[in-house]
GROMACS .gro file of C-alpha atoms in nm:
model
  104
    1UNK     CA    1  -3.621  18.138  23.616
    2UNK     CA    2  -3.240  18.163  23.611
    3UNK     CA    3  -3.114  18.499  23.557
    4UNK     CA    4  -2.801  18.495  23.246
    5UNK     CA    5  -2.486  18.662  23.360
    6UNK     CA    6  -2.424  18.972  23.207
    7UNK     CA    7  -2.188  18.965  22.929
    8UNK     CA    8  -1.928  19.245  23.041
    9UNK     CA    9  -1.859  19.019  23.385
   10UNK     CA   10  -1.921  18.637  23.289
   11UNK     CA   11  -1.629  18.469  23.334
   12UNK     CA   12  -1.460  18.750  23.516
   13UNK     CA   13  -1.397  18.711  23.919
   14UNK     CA   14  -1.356  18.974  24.166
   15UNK     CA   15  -1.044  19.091  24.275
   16UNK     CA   16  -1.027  18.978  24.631
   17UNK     CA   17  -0.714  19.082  24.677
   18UNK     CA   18  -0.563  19.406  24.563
   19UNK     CA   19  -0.186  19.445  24.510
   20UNK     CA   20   0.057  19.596  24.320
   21UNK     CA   21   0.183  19.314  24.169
   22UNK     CA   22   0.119  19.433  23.764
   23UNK     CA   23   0.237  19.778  23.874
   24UNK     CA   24   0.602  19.687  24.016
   25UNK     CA   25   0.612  19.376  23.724
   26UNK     CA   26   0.621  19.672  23.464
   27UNK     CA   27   0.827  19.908  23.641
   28UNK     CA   28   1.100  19.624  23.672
   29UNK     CA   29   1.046  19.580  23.254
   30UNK     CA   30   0.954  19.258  23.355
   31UNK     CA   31   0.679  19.049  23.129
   32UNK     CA   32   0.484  18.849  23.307
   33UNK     CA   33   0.635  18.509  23.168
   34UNK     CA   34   0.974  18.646  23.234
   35UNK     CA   35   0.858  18.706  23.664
   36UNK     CA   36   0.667  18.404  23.643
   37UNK     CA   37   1.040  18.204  23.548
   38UNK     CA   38   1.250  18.419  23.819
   39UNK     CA   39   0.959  18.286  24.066
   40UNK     CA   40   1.003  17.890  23.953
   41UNK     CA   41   0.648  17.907  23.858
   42UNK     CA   42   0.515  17.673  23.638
   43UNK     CA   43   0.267  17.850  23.512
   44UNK     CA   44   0.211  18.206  23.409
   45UNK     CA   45  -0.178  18.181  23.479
   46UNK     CA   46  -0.059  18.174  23.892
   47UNK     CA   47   0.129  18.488  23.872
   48UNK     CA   48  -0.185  18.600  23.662
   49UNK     CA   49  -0.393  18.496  23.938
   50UNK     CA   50  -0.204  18.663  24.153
   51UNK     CA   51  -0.156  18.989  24.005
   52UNK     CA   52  -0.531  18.990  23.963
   53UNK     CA   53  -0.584  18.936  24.353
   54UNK     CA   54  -0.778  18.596  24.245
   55UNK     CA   55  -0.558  18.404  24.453
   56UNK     CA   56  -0.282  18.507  24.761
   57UNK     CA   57   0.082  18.398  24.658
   58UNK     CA   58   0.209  18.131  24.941
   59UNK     CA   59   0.482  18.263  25.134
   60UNK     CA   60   0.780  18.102  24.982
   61UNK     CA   61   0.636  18.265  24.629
   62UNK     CA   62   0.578  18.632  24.803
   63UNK     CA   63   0.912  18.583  24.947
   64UNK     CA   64   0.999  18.491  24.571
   65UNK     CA   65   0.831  18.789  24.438
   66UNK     CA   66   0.986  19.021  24.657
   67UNK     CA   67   1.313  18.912  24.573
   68UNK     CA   68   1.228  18.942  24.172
   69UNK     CA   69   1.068  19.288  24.193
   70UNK     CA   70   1.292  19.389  24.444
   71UNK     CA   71   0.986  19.561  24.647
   72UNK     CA   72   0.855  19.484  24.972
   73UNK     CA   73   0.555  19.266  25.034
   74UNK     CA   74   0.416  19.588  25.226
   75UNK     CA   75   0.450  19.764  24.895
   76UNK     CA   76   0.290  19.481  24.696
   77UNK     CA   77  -0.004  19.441  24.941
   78UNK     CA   78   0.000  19.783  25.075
   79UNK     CA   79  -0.358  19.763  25.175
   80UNK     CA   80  -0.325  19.452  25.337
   81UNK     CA   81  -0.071  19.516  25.564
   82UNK     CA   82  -0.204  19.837  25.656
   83UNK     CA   83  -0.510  19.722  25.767
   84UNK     CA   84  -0.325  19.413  25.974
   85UNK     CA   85  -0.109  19.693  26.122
   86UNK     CA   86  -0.379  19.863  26.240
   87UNK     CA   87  -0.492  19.578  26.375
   88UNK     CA   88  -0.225  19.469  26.537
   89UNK     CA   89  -0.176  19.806  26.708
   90UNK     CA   90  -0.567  19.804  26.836
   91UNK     CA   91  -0.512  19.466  27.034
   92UNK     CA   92  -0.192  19.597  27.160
   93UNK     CA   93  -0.340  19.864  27.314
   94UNK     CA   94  -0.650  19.648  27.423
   95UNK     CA   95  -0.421  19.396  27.572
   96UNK     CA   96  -0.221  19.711  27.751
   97UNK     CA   97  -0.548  19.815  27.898
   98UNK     CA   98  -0.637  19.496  28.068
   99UNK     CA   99  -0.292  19.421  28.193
  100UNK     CA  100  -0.268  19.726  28.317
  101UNK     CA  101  -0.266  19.729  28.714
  102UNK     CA  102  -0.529  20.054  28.722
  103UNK     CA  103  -0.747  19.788  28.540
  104UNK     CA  104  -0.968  19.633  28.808
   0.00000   0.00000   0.00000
């Protein structure tokens, strides 16, 4: 026996990626078809998708959104690039570790 979605969340996906896409968007007075045309888009369901972390934006479009809202990407995906600092900053200091010459 199948089990029927439940009302409140059929049709709605997860946000896999959260931003601050929406946040900037109305901050700059922007509407969404009005960001989506500064972008080239040709479609306001992408930026849609993107403000609602379905999707990632490629880079030419975050480089595109950047320039529109005038905000960093590290603002936009604050989380994101947080956590990849982080990251980044670990395997430094792994890689430090086992190049260094104490290391046997």
């Amino acid at each position: 026996m199948t089990q029927k979605p439940n009302s409140k969340s059929a049709g709605r996906s997860r946000r896999l990626f959260p931003n601050g896409i929406r946040k900037y968007r109305k901050q700059s007075g922007l509407g969404q078809k009005h960001l989506a045309f500064l972008m080239g888009l040709k479609s306001v369901a992408t930026l849609s998708r993107y403000e609602n972390g379905i999707v990632t934006p490629s880079l030419e479009n975050l480089a595109a959104l950047e320039f529109a809202l005038q905000v960093s990407y590290r603002l936009l995906y604050r989380d994101f690039a947080t956590r990849i600092a982080a990251e980044v900053r670990r395997r430094r200091e792994q890689l430090y570790r086992l190049s260094s010459p104490s290391n046997p």
